[in-house]
CSV table of C-alpha atoms in Angstrom, one decimal:
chain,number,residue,atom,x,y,z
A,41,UNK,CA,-254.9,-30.4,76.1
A,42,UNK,CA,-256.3,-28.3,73.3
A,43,UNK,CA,-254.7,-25.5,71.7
A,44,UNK,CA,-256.7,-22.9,69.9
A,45,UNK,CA,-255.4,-20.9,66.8
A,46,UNK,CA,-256.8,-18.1,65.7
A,47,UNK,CA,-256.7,-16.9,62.1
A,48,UNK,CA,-253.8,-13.9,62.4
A,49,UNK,CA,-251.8,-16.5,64.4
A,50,UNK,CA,-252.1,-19.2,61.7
A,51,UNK,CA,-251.0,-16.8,59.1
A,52,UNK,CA,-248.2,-15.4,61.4
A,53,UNK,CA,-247.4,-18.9,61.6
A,54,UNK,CA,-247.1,-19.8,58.3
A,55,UNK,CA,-244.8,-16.7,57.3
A,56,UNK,CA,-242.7,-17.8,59.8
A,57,UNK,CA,-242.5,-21.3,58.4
A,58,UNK,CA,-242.2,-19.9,54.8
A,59,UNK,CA,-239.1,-18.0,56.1
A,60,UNK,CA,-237.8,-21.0,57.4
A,61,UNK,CA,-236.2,-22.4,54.3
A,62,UNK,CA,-234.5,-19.9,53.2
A,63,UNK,CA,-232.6,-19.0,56.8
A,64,UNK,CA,-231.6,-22.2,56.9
A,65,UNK,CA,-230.1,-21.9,53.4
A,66,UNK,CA,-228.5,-19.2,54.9
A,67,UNK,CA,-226.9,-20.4,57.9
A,68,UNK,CA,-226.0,-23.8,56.2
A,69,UNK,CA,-224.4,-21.8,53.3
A,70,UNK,CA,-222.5,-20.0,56.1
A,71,UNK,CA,-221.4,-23.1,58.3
A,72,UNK,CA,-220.9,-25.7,55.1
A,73,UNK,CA,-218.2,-22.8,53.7
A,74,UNK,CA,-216.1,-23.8,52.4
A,75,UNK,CA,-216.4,-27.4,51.8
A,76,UNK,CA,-213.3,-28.0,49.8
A,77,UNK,CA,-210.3,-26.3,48.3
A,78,UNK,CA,-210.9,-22.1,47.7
A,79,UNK,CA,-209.0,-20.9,44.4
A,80,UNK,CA,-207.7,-17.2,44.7
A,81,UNK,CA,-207.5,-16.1,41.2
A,82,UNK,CA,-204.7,-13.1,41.2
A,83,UNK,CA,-205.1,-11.4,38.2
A,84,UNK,CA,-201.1,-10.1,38.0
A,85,UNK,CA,-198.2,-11.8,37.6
A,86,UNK,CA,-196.4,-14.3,40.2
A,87,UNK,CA,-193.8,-12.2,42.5
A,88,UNK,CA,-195.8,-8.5,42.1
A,89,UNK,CA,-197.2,-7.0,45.1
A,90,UNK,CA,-200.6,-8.2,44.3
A,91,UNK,CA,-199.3,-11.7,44.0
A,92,UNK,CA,-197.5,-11.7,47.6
A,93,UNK,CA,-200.9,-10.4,49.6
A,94,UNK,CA,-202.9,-13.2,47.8
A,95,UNK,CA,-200.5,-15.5,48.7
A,96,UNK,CA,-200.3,-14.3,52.6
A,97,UNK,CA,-203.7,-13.7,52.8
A,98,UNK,CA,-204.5,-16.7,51.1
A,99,UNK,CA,-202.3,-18.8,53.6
A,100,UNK,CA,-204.1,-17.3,57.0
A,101,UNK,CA,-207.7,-17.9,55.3
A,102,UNK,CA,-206.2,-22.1,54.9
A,103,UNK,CA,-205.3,-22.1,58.2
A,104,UNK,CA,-208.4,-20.4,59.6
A,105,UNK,CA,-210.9,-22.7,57.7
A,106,UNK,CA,-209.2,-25.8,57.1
A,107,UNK,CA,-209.1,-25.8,52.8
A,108,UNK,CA,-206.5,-25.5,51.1
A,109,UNK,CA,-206.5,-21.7,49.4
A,110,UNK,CA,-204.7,-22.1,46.1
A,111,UNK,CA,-203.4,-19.0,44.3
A,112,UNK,CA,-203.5,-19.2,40.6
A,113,UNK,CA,-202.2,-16.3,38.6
A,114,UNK,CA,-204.5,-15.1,35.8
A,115,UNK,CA,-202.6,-12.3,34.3
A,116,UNK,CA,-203.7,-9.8,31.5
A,117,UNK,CA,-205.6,-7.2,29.7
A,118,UNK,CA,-205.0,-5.1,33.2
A,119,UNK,CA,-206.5,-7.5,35.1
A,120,UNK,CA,-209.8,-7.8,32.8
A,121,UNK,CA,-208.7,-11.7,32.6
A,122,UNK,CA,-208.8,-12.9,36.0
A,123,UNK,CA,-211.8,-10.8,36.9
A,124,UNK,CA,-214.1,-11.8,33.8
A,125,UNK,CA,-213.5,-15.8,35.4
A,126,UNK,CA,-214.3,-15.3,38.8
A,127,UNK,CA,-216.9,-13.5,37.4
A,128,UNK,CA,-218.6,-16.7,35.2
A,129,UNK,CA,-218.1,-18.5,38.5
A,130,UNK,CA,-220.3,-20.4,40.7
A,131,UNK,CA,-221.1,-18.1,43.5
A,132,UNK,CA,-220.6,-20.3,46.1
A,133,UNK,CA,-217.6,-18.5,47.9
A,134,UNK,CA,-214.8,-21.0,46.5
A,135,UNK,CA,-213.8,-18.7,43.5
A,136,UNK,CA,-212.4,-15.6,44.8
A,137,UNK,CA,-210.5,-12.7,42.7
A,138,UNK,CA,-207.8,-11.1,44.5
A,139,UNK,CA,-206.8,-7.3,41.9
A,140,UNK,CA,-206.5,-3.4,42.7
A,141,UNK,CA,-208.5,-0.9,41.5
A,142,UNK,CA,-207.2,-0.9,37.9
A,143,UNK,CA,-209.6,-3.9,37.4
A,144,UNK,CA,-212.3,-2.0,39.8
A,145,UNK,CA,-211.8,0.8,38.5
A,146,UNK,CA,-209.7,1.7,35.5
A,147,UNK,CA,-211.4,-1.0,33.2
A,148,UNK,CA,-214.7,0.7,33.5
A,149,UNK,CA,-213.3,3.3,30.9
A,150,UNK,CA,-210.0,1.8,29.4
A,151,UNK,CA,-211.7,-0.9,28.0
A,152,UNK,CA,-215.2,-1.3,25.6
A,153,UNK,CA,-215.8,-5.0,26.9
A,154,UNK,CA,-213.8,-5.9,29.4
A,155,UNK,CA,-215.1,-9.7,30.2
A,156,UNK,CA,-217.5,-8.7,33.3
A,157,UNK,CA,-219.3,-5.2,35.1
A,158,UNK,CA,-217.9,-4.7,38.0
A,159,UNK,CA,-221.3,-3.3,39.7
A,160,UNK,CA,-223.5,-6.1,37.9
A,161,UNK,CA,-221.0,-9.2,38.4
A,162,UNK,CA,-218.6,-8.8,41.3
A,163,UNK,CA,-219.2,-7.7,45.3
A,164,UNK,CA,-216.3,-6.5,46.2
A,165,UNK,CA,-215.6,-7.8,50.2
A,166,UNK,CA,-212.4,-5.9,51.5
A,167,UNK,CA,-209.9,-4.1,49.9
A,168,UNK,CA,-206.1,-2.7,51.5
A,169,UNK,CA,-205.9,1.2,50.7
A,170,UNK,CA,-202.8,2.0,48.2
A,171,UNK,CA,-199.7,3.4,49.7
A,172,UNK,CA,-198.5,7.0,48.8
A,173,UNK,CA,-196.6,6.7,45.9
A,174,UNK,CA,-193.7,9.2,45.9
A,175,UNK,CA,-193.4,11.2,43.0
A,176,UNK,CA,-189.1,11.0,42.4
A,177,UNK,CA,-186.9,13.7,40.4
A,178,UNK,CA,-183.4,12.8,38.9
A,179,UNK,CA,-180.9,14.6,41.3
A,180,UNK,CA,-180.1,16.5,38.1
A,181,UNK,CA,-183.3,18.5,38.1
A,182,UNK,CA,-182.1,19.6,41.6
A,183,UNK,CA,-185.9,19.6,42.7
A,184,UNK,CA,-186.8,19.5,45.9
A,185,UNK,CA,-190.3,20.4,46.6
A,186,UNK,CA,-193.3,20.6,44.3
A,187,UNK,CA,-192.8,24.2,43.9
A,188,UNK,CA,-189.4,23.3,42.2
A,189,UNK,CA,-190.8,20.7,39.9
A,190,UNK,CA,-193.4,22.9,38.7
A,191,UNK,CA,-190.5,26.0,37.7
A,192,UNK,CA,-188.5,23.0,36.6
A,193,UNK,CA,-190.3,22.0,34.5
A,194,UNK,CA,-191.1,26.0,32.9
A,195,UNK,CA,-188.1,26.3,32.4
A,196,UNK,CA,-187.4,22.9,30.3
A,197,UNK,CA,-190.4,23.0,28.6
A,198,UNK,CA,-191.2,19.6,27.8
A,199,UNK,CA,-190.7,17.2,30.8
A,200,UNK,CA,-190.2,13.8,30.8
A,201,UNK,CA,-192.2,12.4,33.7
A,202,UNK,CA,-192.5,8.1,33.7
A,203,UNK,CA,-195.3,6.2,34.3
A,204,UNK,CA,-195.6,2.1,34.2
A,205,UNK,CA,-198.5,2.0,32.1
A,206,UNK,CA,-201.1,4.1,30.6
A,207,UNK,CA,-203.8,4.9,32.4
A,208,UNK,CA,-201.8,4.3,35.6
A,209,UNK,CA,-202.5,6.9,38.6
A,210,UNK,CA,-199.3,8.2,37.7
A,211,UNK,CA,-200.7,9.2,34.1
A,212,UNK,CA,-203.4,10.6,35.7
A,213,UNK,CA,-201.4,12.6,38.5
A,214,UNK,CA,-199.4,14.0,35.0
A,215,UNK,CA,-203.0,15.3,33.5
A,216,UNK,CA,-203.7,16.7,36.5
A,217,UNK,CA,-200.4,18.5,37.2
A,218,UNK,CA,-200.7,19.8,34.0
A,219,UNK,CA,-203.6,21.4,34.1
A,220,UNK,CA,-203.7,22.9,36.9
A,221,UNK,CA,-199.8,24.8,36.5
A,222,UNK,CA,-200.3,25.0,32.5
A,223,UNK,CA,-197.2,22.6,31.7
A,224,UNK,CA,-196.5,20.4,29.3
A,225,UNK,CA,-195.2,17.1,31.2
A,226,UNK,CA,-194.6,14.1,29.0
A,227,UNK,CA,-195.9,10.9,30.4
A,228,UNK,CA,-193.5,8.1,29.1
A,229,UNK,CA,-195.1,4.7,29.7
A,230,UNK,CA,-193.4,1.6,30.9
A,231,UNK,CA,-194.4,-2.0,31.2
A,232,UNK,CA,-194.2,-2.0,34.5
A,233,UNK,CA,-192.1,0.1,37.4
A,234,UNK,CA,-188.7,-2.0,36.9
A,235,UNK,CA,-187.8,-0.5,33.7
A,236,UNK,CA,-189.4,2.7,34.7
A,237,UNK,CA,-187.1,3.1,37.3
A,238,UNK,CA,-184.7,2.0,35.0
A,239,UNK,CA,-185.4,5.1,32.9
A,240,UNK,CA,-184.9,7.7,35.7
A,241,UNK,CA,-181.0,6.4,37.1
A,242,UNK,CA,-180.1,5.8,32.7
A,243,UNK,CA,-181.4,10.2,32.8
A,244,UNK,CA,-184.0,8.6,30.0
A,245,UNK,CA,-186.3,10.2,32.7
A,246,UNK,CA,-186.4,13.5,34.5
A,247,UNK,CA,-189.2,12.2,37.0
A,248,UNK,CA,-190.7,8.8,37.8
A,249,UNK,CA,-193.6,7.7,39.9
A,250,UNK,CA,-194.5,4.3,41.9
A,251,UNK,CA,-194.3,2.6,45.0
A,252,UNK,CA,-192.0,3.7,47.3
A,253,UNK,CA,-189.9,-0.4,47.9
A,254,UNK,CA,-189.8,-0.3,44.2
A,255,UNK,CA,-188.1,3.2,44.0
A,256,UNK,CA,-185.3,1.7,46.2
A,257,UNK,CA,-183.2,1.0,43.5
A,258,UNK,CA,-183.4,4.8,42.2
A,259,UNK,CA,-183.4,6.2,46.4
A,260,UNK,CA,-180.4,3.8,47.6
A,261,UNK,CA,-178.4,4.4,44.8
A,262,UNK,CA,-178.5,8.6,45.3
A,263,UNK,CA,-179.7,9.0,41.9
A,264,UNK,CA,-182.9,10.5,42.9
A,265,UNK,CA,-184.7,12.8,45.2
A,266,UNK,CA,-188.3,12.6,46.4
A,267,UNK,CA,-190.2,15.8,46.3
A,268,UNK,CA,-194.0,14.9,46.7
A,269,UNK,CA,-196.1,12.0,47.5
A,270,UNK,CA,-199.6,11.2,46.0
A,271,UNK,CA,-202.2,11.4,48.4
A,272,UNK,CA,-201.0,10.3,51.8
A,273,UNK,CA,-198.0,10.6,53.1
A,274,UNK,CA,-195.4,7.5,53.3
A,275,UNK,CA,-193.8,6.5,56.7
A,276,UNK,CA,-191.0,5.7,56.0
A,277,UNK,CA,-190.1,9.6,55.0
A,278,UNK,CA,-192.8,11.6,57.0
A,279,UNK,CA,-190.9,14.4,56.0
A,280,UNK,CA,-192.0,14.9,52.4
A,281,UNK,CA,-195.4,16.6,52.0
A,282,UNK,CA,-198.2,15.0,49.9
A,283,UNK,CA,-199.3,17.0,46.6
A,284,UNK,CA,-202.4,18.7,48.1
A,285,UNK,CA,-200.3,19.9,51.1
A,286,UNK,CA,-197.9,21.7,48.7
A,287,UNK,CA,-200.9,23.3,46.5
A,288,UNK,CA,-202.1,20.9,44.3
A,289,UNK,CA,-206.0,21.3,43.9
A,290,UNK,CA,-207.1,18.2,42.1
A,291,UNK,CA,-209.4,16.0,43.9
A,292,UNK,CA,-207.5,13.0,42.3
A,293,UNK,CA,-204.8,13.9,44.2
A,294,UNK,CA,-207.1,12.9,47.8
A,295,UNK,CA,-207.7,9.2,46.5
A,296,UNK,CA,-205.2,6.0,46.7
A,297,UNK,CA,-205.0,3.1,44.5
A,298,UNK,CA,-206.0,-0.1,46.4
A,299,UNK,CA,-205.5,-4.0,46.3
A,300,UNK,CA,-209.2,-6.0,47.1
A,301,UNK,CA,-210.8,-9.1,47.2
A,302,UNK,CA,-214.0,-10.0,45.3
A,303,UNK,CA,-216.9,-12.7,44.7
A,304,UNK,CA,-219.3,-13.3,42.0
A,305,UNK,CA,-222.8,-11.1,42.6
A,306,UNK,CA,-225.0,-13.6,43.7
A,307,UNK,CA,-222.7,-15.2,46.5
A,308,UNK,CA,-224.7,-15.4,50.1
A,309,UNK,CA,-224.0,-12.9,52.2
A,310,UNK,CA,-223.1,-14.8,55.2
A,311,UNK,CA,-220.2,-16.3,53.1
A,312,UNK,CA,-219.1,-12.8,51.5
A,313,UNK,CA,-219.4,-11.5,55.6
A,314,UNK,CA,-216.7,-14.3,56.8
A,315,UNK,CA,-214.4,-13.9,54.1
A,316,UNK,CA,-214.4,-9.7,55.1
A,317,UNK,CA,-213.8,-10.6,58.5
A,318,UNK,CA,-210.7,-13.3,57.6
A,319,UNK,CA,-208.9,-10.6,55.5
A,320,UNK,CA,-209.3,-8.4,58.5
A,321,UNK,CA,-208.0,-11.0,61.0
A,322,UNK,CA,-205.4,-11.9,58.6
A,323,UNK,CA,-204.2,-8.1,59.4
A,324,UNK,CA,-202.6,-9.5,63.0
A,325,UNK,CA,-200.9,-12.7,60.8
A,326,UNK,CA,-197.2,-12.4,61.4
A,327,UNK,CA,-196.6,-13.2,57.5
A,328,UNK,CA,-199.4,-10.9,56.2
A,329,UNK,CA,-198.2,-7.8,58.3
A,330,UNK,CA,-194.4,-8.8,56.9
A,331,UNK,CA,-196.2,-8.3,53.6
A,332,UNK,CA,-198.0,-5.0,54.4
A,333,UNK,CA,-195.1,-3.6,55.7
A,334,UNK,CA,-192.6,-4.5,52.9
A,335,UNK,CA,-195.0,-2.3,50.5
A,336,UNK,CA,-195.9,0.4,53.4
A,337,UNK,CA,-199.4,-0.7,53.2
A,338,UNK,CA,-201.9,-0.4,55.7
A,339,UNK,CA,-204.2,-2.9,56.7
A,340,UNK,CA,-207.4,-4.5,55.3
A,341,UNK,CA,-210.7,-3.2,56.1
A,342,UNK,CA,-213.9,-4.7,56.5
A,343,UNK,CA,-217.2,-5.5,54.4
A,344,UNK,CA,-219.0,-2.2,54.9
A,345,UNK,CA,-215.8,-0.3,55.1
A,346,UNK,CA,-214.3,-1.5,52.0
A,347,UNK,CA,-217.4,-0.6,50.3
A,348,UNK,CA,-217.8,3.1,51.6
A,349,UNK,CA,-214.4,4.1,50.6
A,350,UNK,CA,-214.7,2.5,47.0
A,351,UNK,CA,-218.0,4.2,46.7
A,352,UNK,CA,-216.8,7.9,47.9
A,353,UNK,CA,-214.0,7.5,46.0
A,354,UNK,CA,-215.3,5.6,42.5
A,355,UNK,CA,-216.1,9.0,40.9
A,356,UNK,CA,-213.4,10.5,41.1
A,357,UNK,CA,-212.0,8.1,39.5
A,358,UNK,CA,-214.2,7.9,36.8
A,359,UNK,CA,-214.0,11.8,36.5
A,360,UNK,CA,-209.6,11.5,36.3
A,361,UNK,CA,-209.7,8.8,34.2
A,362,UNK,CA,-212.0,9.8,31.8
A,363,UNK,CA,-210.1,13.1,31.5
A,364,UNK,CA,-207.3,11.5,30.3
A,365,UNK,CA,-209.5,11.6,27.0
A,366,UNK,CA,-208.1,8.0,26.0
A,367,UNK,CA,-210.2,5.8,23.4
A,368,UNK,CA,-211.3,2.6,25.1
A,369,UNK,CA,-209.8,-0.7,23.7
């Protein structure tokens, strides 16, 4: 039996078998992932909040693919430390940086060189939206509502409002608060919230700003009052307004901080698309939603998801953060 090709069949052939090659490198790089133990480089400290979801996530991605996912903490320079090695890393999906949006964010203008560009070395596969973060007041001030802060705080003059570090959204919430009501809040920078807290139940502090299972210490001990939350409103006291519900204009105050996962540039797509969809099953993990729901979190979105909201929100960002008229490093 004889077959007869023409010429545009011969061609449409050969395309076809030109695209071969690289499909297959596709799907193999998709069903050989991952052929051997994954590291999950967390670029804070061991016990933080960052640390616990890589370590939950981390455990429902071992089970799911059959590697071992090992979490090594790469702490530093705001997270520039961790990110700048996942960033020199093979892309090959077994590197994978687990941060918030400090590293994704801040670092763009906090620092001169920070290691790695976020848009030209990292793809950035699902992130877990921030929680509100209540903004607290000493029970001295006797402030109750954003309203009262803001004639608090006329009336004292200078206020001391704590962040835990510079830069931080609280620092940026301060700028904005200021502006916007002409005040002259203080921002007083700790290394991190434990000793910020610390500085609001000693009455170092007038005000103090984090997470809300952090500010248990300051909330369980009556020392302190929550009068506002930063963009979304926490669960756990659906009673207290966020900032733009009580008049605050700034467009910082509609974005949340975030927690994400990310892989060098050049990974293949088909591997960056199965890790996105892990983090998301991981959502339903008994031990992950423990997690999420010790920090009031909610849960991890997906590839295109992730990468919508960072996108919609990165300039305002940018915008805040820049306003803060800091030198870079």
């Amino acid at each position: 039996m004889s077959v007869r090709i023409n010429r545009r069949h011969f061609i449409a052939a050969g395309t076809a078998a030109a695209a071969m090659p690289l499909l297959a490198r596709s799907a193999s790089a998709q069903a050989a992932w991952p052929s051997r133990n994954i590291r999950m480089v967390c670029s804070y400290p061991a016990g933080g909040q960052t640390d616990l979801l890589a370590r939950a996530f981390g455990d429902f991605i071992s089970r799911q693919v059959g590697q071992t996912v090992v979490v090594e903490n790469k702490a530093g320079a705001s997270g520039s430390i961790g990110a700048a090695e996942v960033a020199r890393a093979a892309p090959d999906g077994h590197t994978i940086l687990c941060s918030i949006s400090t590293t994704y964010v801040m670092n763009r203008v906090m620092m001169k060189n920070p290691g790695y560009d976020m848009d030209r070395d990292l793809t950035l596969v699902s992130i877990i939206p921030g929680a509100g973060l209540p903004l607290v007041a000493s029970l001295a001030s006797g402030v109750k509502t954003l309203d009262d802060f803001v004639a608090f705080a006329r009336k004292k003059g200078q206020v001391n409002f704590g962040t835990y570090s510079a830069g931080s959204v609280p620092h940026m919430t301060i700028n904005e608060l200021n502006k916007q009501y002409d005040l002259k809040i203080e921002p007083i920078h700790y290394r991190g919230e434990a000793p910020m807290w610390t500085g609001l139940l000693d009455g170092t502090l007038d005000v103090a700003m984090g997470s809300y299972t952090a500010a248990q210490t300051v909330l369980q001990g009556n020392k302190g009052v929550v009068f506002a939350v930063h963009s979304k409103k926490v669960a756990a006291i659906p009673d207290i307004k966020t900032l733009p519900e009580q008049g605050a204009t700034s467009k910082f105050f509609t974005v949340s901080g975030f927690t994400g996962w990310a892989l060098p540039k050049a990974t293949p797509q088909p591997i960056v698309d199965r890790l996105a969809e892990l983090c998301v099953a991981a959502n339903g993990d008994p031990k992950v939603k423990e997690v999420l729901s010790t920090f009031v979190l909610d849960p991890a979105l997906g590839f295109k998801e992730s990468n919508a909201l960072y996108q919609r929100e990165l300039p305002t960002w940018i915008e805040s953060a820049q306003a803060l008229g800091l030198e870079p490093v």
